[in-house]
Coordinates of C-alpha atoms and ligand atoms in Angstrom, one line a residue:
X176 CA 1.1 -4.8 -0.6
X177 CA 2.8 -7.9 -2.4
X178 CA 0.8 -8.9 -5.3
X179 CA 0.0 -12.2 -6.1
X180 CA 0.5 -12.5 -9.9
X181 CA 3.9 -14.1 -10.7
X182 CA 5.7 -10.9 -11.3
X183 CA 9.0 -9.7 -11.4
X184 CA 8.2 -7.3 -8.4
X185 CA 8.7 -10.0 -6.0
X186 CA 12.5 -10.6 -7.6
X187 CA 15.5 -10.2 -6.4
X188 CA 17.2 -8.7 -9.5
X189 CA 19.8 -11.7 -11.0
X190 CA 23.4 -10.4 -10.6
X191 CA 23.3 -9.4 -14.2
X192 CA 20.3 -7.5 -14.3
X193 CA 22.2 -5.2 -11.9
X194 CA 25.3 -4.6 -14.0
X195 CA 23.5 -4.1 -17.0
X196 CA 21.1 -1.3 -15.6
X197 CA 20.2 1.6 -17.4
X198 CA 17.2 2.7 -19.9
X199 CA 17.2 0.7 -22.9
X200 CA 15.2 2.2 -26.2
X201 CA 12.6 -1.0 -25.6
X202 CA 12.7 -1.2 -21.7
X203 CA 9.6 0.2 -21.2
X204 CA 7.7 -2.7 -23.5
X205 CA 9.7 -5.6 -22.1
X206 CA 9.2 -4.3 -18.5
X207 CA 5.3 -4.8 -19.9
X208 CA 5.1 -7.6 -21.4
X209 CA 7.2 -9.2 -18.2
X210 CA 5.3 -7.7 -15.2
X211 CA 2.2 -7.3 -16.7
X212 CA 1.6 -8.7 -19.9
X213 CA 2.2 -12.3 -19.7
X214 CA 0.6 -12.0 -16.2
X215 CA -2.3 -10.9 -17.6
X216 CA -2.9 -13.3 -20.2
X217 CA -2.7 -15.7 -17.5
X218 CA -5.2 -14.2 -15.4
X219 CA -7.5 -13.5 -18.3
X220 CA -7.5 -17.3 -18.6
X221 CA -8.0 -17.9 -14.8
X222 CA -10.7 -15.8 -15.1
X223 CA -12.5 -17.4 -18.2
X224 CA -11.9 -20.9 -16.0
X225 CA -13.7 -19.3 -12.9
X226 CA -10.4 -19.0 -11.0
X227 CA -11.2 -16.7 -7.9
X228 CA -7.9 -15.1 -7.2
X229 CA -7.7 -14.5 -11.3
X230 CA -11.4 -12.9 -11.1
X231 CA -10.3 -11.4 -8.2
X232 CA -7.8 -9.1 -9.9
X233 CA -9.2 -9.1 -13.3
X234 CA -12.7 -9.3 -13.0
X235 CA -14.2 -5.5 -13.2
X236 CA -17.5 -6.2 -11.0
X237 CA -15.3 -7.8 -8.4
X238 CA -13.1 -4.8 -8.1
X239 CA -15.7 -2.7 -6.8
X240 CA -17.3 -5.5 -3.8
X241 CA -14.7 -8.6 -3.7
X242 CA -16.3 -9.2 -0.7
X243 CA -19.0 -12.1 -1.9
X244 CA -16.3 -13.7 -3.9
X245 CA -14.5 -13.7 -0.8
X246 CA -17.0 -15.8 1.0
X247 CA -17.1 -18.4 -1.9
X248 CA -13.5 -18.8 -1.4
X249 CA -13.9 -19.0 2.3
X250 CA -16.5 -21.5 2.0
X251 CA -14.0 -23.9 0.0
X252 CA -11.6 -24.2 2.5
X253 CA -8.7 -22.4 4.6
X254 CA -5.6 -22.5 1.4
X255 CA -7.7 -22.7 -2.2
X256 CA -5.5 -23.9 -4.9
X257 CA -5.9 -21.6 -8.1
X258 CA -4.3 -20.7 -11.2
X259 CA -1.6 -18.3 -8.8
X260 CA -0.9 -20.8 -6.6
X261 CA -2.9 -21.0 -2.9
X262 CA -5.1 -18.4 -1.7
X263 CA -6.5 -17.9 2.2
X264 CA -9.0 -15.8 2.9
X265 CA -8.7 -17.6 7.0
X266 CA -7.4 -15.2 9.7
X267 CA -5.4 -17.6 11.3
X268 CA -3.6 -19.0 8.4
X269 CA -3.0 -15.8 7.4
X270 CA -2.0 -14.9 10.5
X271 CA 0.5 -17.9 10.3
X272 CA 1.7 -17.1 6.8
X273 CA 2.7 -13.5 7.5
X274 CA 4.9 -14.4 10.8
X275 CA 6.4 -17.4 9.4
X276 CA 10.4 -17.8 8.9
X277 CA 9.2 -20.2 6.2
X278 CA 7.6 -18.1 4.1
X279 CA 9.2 -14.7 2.3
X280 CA 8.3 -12.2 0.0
X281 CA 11.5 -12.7 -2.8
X282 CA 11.3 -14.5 -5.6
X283 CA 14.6 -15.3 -6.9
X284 CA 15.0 -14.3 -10.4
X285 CA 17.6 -16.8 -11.2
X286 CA 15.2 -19.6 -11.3
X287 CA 13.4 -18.5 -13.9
X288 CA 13.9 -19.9 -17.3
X289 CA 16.9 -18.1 -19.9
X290 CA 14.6 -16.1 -21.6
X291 CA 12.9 -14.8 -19.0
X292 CA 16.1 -13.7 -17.6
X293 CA 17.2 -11.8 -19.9
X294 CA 14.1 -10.1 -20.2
X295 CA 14.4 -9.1 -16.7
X296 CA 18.0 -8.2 -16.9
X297 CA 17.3 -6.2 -20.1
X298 CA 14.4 -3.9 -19.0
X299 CA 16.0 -3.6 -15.2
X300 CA 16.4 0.1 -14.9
X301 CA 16.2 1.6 -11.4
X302 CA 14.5 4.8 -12.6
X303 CA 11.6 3.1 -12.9
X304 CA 11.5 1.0 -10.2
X305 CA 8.5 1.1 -8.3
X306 CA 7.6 0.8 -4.2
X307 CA 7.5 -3.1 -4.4
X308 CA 10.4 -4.2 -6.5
X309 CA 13.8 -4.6 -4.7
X310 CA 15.9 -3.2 -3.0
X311 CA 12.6 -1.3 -1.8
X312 CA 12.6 -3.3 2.1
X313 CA 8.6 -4.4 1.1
X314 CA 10.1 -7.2 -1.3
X315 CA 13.3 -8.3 0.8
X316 CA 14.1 -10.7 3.2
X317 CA 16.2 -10.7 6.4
X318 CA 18.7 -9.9 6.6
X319 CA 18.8 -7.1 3.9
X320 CA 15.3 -6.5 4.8
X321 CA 16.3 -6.0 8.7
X322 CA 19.3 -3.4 7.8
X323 CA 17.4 -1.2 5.6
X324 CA 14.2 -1.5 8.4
X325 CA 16.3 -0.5 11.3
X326 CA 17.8 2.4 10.0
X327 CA 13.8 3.9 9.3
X328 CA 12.1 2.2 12.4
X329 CA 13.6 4.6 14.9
X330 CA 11.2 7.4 13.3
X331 CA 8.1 5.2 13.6
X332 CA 8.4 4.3 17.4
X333 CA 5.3 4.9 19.5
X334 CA 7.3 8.0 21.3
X335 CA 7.8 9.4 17.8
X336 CA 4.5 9.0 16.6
X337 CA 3.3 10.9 19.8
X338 CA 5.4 13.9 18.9
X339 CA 4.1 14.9 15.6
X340 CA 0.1 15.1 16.8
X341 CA 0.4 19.0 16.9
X342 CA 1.7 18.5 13.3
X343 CA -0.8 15.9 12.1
X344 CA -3.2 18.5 13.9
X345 CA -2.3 22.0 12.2
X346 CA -2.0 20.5 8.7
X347 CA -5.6 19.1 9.4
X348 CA -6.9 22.3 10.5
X349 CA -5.1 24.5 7.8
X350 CA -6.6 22.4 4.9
X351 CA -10.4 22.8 6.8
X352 CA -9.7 25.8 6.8
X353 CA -9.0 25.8 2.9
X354 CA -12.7 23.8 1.8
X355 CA -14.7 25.7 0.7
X356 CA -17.6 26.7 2.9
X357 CA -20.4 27.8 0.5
X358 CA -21.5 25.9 -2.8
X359 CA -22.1 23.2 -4.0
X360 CA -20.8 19.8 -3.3
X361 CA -16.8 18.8 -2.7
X362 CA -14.5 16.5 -3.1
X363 CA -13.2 15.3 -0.2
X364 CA -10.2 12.9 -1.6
X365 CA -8.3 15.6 -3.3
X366 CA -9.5 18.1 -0.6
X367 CA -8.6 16.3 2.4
X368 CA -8.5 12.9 2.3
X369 CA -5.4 12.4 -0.1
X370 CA -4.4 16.0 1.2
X371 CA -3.5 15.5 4.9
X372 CA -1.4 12.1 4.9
X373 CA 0.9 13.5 1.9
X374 CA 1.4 17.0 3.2
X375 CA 2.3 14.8 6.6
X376 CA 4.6 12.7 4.9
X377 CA 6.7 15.1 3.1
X378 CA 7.0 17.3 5.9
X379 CA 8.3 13.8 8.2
X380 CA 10.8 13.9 4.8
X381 CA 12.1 17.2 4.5
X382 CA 10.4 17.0 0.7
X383 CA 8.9 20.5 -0.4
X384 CA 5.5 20.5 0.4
X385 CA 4.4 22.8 -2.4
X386 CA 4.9 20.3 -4.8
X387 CA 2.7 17.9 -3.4
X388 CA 0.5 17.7 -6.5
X389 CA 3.2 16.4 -8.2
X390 CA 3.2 13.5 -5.4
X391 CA -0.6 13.1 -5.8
X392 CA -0.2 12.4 -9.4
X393 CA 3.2 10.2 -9.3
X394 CA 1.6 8.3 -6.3
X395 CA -1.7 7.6 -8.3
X396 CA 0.1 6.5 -11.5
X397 CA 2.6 4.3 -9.2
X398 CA 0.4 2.7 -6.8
X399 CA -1.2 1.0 -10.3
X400 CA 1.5 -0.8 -11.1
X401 CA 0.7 -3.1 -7.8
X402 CA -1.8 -5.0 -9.3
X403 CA -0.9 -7.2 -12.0
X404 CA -2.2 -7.4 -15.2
X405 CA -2.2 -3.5 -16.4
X406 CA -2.7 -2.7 -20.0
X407 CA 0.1 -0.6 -22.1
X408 CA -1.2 2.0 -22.5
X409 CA -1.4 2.8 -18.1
X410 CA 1.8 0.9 -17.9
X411 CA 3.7 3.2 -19.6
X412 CA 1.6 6.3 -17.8
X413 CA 3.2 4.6 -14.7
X414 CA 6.7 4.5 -16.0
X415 CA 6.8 7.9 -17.0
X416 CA 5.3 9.0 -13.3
X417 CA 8.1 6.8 -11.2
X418 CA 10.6 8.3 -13.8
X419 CA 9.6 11.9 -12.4
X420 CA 9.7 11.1 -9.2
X421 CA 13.3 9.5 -9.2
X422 CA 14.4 12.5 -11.0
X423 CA 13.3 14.8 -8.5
X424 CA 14.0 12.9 -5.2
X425 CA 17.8 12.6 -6.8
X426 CA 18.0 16.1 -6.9
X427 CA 16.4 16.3 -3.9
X428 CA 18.9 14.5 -2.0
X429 CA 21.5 16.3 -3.6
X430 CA 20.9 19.1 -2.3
X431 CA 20.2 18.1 1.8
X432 CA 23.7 16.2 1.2
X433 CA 25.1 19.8 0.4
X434 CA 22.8 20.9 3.2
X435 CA 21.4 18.5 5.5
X436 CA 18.3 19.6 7.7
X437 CA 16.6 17.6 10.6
X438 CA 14.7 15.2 8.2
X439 CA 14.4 11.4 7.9
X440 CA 15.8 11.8 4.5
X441 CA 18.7 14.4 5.2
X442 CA 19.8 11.3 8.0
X443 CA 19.5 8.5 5.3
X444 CA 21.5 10.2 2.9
X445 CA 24.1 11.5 5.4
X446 CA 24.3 8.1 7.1
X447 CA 28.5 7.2 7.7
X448 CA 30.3 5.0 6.2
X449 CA 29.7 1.6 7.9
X450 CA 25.8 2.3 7.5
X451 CA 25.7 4.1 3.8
X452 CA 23.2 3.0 1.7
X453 CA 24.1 2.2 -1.8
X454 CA 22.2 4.9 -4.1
X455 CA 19.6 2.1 -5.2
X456 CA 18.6 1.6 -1.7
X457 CA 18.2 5.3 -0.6
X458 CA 15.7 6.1 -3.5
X459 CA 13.9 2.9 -2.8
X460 CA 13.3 3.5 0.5
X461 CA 12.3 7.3 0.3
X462 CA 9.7 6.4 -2.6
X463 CA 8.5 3.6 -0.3
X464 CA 7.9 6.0 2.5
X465 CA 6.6 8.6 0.3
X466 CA 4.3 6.1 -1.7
X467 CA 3.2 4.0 1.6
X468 CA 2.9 7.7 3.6
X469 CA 0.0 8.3 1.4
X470 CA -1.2 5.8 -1.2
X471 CA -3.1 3.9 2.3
X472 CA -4.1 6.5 4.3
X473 CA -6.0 8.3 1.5
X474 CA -8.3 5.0 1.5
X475 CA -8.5 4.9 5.1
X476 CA -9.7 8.2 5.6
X477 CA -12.4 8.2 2.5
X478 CA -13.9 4.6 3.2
X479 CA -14.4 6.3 6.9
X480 CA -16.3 8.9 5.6
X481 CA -18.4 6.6 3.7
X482 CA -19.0 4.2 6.4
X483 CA -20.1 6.7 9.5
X484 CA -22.2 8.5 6.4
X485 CA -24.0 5.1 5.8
X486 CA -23.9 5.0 9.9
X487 CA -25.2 8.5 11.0
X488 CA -25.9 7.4 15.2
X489 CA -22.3 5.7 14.9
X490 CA -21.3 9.4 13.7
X491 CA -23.3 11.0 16.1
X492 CA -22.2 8.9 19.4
X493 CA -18.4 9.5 17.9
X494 CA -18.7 13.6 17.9
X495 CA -20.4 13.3 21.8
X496 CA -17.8 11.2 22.8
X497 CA -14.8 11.3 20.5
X498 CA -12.8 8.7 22.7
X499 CA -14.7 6.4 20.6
X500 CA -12.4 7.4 17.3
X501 CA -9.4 5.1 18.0
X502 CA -11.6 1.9 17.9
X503 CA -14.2 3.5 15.5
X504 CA -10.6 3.5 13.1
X505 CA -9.6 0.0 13.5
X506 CA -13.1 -1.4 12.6
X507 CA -12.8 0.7 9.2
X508 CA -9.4 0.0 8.8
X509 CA -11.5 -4.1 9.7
X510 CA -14.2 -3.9 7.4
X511 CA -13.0 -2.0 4.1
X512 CA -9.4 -2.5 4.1
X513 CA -6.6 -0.1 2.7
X514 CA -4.6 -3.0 1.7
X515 CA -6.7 -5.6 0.7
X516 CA -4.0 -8.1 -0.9
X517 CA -0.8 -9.3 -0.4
X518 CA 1.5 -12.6 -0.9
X519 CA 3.9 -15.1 0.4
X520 CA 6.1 -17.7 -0.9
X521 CA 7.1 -21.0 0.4
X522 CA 10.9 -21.0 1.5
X523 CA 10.7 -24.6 2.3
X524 CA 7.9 -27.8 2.9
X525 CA 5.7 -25.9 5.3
X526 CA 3.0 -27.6 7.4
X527 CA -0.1 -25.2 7.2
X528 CA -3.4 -25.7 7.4
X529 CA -4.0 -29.3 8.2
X530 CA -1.8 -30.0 4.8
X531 CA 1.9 -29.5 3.5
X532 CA 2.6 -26.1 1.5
X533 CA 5.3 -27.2 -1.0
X534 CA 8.8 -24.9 -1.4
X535 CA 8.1 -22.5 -4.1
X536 CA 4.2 -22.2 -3.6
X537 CA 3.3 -18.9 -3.8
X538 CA 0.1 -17.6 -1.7
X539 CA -2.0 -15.1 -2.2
X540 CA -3.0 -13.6 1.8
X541 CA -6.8 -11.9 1.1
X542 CA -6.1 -9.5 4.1
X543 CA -9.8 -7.8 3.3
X544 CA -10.9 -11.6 3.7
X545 CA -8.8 -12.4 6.8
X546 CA -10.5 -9.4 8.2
X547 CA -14.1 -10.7 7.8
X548 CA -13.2 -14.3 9.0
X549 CA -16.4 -14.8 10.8
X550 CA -14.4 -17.3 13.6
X551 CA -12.7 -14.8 14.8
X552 CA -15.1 -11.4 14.2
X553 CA -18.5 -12.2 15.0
X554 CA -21.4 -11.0 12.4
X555 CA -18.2 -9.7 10.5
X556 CA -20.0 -8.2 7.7
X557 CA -21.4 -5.9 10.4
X558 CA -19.9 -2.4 10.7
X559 CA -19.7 -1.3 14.8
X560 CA -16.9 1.2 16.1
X561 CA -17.6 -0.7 19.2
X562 CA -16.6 -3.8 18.1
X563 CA -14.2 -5.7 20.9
X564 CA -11.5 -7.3 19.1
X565 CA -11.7 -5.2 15.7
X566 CA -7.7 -4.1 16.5
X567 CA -7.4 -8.1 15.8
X568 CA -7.5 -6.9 11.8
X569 CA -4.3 -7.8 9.8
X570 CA -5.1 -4.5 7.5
X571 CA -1.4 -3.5 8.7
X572 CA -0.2 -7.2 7.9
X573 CA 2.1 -9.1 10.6
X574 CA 5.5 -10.2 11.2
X575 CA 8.4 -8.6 9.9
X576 CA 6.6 -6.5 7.2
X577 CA 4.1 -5.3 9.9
X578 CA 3.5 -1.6 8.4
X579 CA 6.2 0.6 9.5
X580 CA 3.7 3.4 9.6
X581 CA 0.9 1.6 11.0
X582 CA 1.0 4.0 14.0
X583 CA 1.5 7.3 12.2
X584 CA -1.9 5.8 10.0
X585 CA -3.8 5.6 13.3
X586 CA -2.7 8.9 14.0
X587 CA -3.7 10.8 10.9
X588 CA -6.9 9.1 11.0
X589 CA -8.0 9.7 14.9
X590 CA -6.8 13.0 14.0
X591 CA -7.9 13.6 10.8
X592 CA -11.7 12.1 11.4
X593 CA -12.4 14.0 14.5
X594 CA -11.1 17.4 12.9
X595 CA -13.5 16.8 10.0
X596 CA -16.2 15.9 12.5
X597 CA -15.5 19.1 14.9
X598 CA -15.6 21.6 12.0
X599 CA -18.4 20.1 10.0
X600 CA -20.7 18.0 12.0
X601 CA -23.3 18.2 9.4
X602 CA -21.1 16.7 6.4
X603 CA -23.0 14.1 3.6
X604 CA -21.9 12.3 1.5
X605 CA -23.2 13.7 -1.8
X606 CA -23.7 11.6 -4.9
X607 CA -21.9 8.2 -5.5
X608 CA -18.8 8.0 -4.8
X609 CA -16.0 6.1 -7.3
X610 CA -14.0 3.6 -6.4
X611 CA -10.5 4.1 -7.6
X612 CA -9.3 1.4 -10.4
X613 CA -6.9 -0.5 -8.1
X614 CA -7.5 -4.1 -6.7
X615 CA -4.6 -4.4 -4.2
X616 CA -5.4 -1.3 -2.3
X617 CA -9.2 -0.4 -1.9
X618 CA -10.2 3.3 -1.3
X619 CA -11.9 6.5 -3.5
X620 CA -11.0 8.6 -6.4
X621 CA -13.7 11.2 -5.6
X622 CA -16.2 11.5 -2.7
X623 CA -18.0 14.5 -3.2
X624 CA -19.6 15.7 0.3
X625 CA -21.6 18.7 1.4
X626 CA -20.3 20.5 4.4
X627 CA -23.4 21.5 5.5
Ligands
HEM962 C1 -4.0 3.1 6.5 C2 -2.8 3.3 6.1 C3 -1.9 2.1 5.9 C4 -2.1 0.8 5.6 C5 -3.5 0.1 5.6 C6 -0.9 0.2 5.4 C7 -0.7 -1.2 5.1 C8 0.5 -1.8 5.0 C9 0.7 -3.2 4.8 C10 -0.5 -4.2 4.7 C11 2.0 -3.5 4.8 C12 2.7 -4.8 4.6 C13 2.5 -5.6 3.3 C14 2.9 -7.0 3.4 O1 3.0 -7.6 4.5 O2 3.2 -7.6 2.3 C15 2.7 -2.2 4.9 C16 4.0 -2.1 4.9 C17 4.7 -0.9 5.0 N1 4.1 0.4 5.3 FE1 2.1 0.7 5.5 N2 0.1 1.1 5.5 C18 -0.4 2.3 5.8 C19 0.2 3.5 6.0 C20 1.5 3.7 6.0 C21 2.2 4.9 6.3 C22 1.5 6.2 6.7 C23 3.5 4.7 6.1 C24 4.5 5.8 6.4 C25 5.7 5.8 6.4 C26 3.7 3.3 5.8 C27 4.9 2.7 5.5 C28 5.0 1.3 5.3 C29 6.3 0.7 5.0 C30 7.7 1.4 5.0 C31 6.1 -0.7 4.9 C32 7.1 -1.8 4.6 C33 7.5 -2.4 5.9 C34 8.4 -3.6 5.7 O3 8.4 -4.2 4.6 O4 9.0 -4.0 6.7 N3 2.5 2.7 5.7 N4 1.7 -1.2 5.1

């Protein structure tokens, strides 16, 4: 969920950015011109040049199917030099990239030049900070990124996961229950898609579930400012959302500290002494779980839909034998990825890809691409929930950033799918669905469906 643009999301904020944080009257246009203005002149000009990973996150027709300029990466080799550094769209090196000790996700902001710095230390303001700027665990290394892991993981072990099925379940059933049966056509992102993996997440949270609008549209607005490049205008649409949502999850935690409940975030907040998080890290990490809770799974579940609609005797053999749904989600999860890009840099000289990957080189890991890699998957363009090895996907990633949620994702889905299935069996897709405008994560804005 790394970008690829050089960004300050990847930085570790210099030592004076942190002292001097707080909102500034111009924060909100330096912040801009920083993360996403210079960075999208640059990949304006990529673009003009032909540079794929520029095209890839700037080019409008791309956004929609990436998946041909994919293969003309592919077909010039496992690491592509570009205008953003290298970019793989090979499983294995990808692979290799994401477990490696010699790559990481932080860049460190003190090697940038002066004024560059003080840009970054003037518009730092943690109210604003979004899921993949630091101390958020997505964009640090070990061994901050291993202390602020651990103290989440034990709610995301396979025995955990297990135990919240009947929960995953009910919520599913209660928002069926909600569509509405008669009428015309509905829209199944809002309705259920985007629905069932927030109400999930802020239950696992202790967050009031009533206000899970308020989520929807926070989580929309913040999951934009992933992909480099965005103009003003939805910058500062951004801002103002991640503002909100720090302002309520303060006062949220407030009040479990005066009176803590059984929740993942009454724990983190109560957490003793030796352990405490520093108030930076705490909302980091609850608006990483909150975003990542349902910013992916919204995509998984509606480029499902799409894919069995456009695949009615997969559909069909799925509802008379519904121990098909756990590999039937993998090869969606394969073949139109949640996450379709993240990135790496260099620590040191690596040795990659028959070739040497310089310290400092940053690349760009196509994680949709890695997923087709026709060396590894077979006719990969080919959608089958029968497929062997489609759990071989790196749609979760790999190595120390494997998704933390990967197996509550599964869960909603298998869930989620074969609910949907169960209660309307005759369900179309209704008119064309629309893609939402994001490049890094890949899903729908509206899928209108009839029930049947
Ligand atoms: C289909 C759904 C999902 C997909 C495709 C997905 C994908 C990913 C990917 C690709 C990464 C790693 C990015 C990188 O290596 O740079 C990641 C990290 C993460 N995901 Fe998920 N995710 C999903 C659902 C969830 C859910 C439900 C949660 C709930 C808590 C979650 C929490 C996280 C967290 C906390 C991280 C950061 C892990 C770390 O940095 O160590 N994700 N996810």
């Amino acid at each position: 969920m790394t970008t690829s643009a050089p960004s300050t999301r990847n930085a570790r904020p210099a030592r004076r950015a942190r002292r001097t944080s707080g909102t500034r009257p111009a924060g909100t246009a330096v912040r801009w011109v920083v993360r996403h203005g210079l960075p999208g002149l640059w990949l304006a000009r990529g673009a003009r040049r032909g540079d794929p990973a520029s095209r890839l996150l700037r080019d409008r027709a791309v956004r929609d199917d990436p998946f041909a300029l994919y293969e003309q990466i592919r077909a010039r080799g496992p690491l592509v030099p570009g205008s953003l550094g290298l970019v793989t769209t090979s499983h294995p090196v990808a692979h290799a990239i994401l477990r490696s000790d010699g790559f990481g996700v932080g860049w460190d902001a003190a090697s940038a030049p002066w004024p560059m710095r003080r840009a970054i230390a003037y518009g730092d303001d943690p109210d604003v900070a979004g899921v993949a700027e630091p101390p958020s665990m997505l964009v640090l290394d070990p061994p901050e990124h291993t202390r602020l892991r651990r103290l989440v993981s034990r709610d995301f072990t396979p025995r955990a996961v297990a135990a919240y099925e009947p929960l995953v379940r009910r919520i599913a059933d209660e928002l069926l229950d909600a569509l509405p049966h008669r009428g015309g056509p509905v829209d199944l992102v809002p309705a259920y898609a985007a629905a069932l993996p927030v109400v999930v997440i802020a239950e696992l949270l202790g967050v009031p579930v009533q206000r899970r609008e308020d989520f929807l549209r926070w989580g929309a607005a913040a999951a934009a400012t992933l992909d480099p490049g965005l103009p003003f205008r939805r910058y500062a649409a951004s801002e103002r959302a991640l503002r909100a949502m720090h302002a309520f999850l303060r006062d949220h935690v407030a009040r479990l500290r005066r009176a803590p409940g059984q929740d993942l975030v009454s724990r983190l907040a109560t957490l003793p002494e030796e352990e405490a998080l520093t108030e930076r890290e705490l909302q980091a990490t609850i608006m990483l779980l909150l975003g990542a809770g349902f910013e992916t799974t919204v995509n998984l579940l509606g480029n499902a839909v799409v894919l069995l609609d456009a695949h009615r005797d997969q559909w069909a053999a799925l509802a008379a034998d519904p121990s098909g749904w756990d590999g039937a989600v993998e090869e969606v999860l394969r073949l139109d990825s949640p996450v379709q890009i993240t990135g790496r840099t260099a620590r040191a000289d690596v040795d990659l890809g028959g070739r040497t990957v310089p310290a400092g080189t940053h690349v760009t890991v196509l994680l949709g691409a890695a997923n087709r890699d026709p060396d590894v998957f077979p006719d990969p363009a080919r959608f089958d929930v029968s497929r062997a090895n489609a759990r071989d996907h790196l749609a979760f990633s790999a190595g120390v950033h494997y998704c933390l949620g990967a197996g509550l994702a599964r869960l909603e889905a298998v869930v989620g799918l074969r609910a949907l299935t169960e209660r309307f069996p005759a369900l179309r897709v209704a008119g064309a669905p629309v893609r939402r405008d994001l490049r890094s994560l890949r899903g729908f804005e509206h899928l209108p469906v009839t029930l049947g």
